[in-house]
Amino acid sequence: AVPPSAPETMPSFFFCEFKCTGLDAKDVSGTSDPFFTIRDGKGKKLYKSEKVKKSLNPRFNIFRLPANAFSVVVSYSYQS
């Protein structure tokens, strides 16, 4: 039985937000242009973030993922 305060169904998606602090500087200018991708267990790309230009402490835009995507592997790269 579902407790009265719990939703009866799972949401179809979740909103997510990522931020990083203290990334390595990869550009000669002493900064980076970080971004990240989220892939499922089979390597299918579910999301690719925007690049945050010249930042070692980026805050990425809020995005949404399907609720069934939470068995994903997160990978990231400092440069494109």
Short mmCIF file of C-alpha atoms in Angstrom, two decimals:
data_model
loop_
_atom_site.label_atom_id
_atom_site.label_comp_id
_atom_site.label_asym_id
_atom_site.label_seq_id
_atom_site.Cartn_x
_atom_site.Cartn_y
_atom_site.Cartn_z
CA ALA A 1 0.00 0.00 0.00
CA VAL A 2 1.14 3.53 -0.73
CA PRO A 3 1.31 5.87 2.27
CA PRO A 4 -1.24 8.71 2.00
CA SER A 5 1.47 11.38 1.70
CA ALA A 6 3.39 9.64 -1.11
CA PRO A 7 2.57 10.21 -4.78
CA GLU A 8 0.86 7.27 -6.47
CA THR A 9 2.91 7.58 -9.66
CA MET A 10 6.50 8.46 -10.41
CA PRO A 11 7.14 11.70 -12.30
CA SER A 12 7.97 11.22 -15.98
CA PHE A 13 11.04 13.47 -15.71
CA PHE A 14 13.29 15.26 -13.22
CA PHE A 15 14.89 18.70 -13.38
CA CYS A 16 18.65 18.61 -12.82
CA GLU A 17 21.31 21.24 -12.22
CA PHE A 18 25.08 20.76 -12.12
CA LYS A 19 27.84 23.07 -11.02
CA CYS A 20 31.57 22.49 -10.58
CA THR A 21 34.26 24.20 -8.56
CA GLY A 22 38.01 24.20 -8.94
CA LEU A 23 38.30 22.59 -12.38
CA ASP A 24 41.76 22.35 -13.95
CA ALA A 25 42.78 25.15 -16.32
CA LYS A 26 43.15 23.63 -19.79
CA ASP A 27 43.47 26.78 -21.94
CA VAL A 28 46.68 28.78 -22.25
CA SER A 29 44.73 31.70 -20.76
CA GLY A 30 44.43 29.81 -17.45
CA THR A 31 40.74 28.94 -17.82
CA SER A 32 38.63 26.19 -19.43
CA ASP A 33 35.46 25.86 -21.50
CA PRO A 34 33.79 23.00 -19.60
CA PHE A 35 30.76 20.98 -20.62
CA PHE A 36 29.41 17.53 -19.82
CA THR A 37 27.41 14.73 -21.40
CA ILE A 38 25.10 12.18 -19.81
CA ARG A 39 24.83 8.76 -21.42
CA ASP A 40 22.79 5.71 -20.58
CA GLY A 41 24.36 2.33 -19.77
CA LYS A 42 24.51 1.47 -23.49
CA GLY A 43 26.37 4.67 -24.41
CA LYS A 44 23.38 6.51 -25.93
CA LYS A 45 23.68 10.24 -25.33
CA LEU A 46 20.79 11.53 -23.23
CA TYR A 47 22.01 15.08 -22.73
CA LYS A 48 24.89 17.37 -23.66
CA SER A 49 25.33 20.60 -21.73
CA GLU A 50 26.21 23.96 -23.08
CA LYS A 51 29.84 25.11 -22.88
CA VAL A 52 30.55 27.60 -20.14
CA LYS A 53 33.28 29.75 -21.64
CA LYS A 54 36.37 30.65 -19.64
CA SER A 55 35.32 29.22 -16.29
CA LEU A 56 36.87 27.01 -13.64
CA ASN A 57 33.68 27.16 -11.54
CA PRO A 58 30.84 26.69 -14.04
CA ARG A 59 27.14 26.55 -13.24
CA PHE A 60 25.26 24.81 -16.04
CA ASN A 61 21.71 25.52 -17.16
CA ILE A 62 18.91 23.54 -15.55
CA PHE A 63 17.82 20.63 -17.74
CA ARG A 64 15.45 17.71 -17.50
CA LEU A 65 16.01 13.98 -17.82
CA PRO A 66 13.47 11.19 -18.13
CA ALA A 67 12.79 9.50 -14.80
CA ASN A 68 13.97 6.17 -16.22
CA ALA A 69 17.41 7.69 -16.97
CA PHE A 70 18.70 7.43 -13.43
CA SER A 71 20.86 4.43 -14.09
CA VAL A 72 23.09 6.61 -16.29
CA VAL A 73 26.84 7.04 -16.43
CA VAL A 74 28.02 10.66 -16.31
CA SER A 75 31.08 11.64 -18.29
CA TYR A 76 32.64 15.05 -18.66
CA SER A 77 35.28 16.88 -20.60
CA TYR A 78 37.04 20.15 -20.02
CA GLN A 79 37.42 21.02 -23.71
CA SER A 80 35.63 20.23 -26.95
#
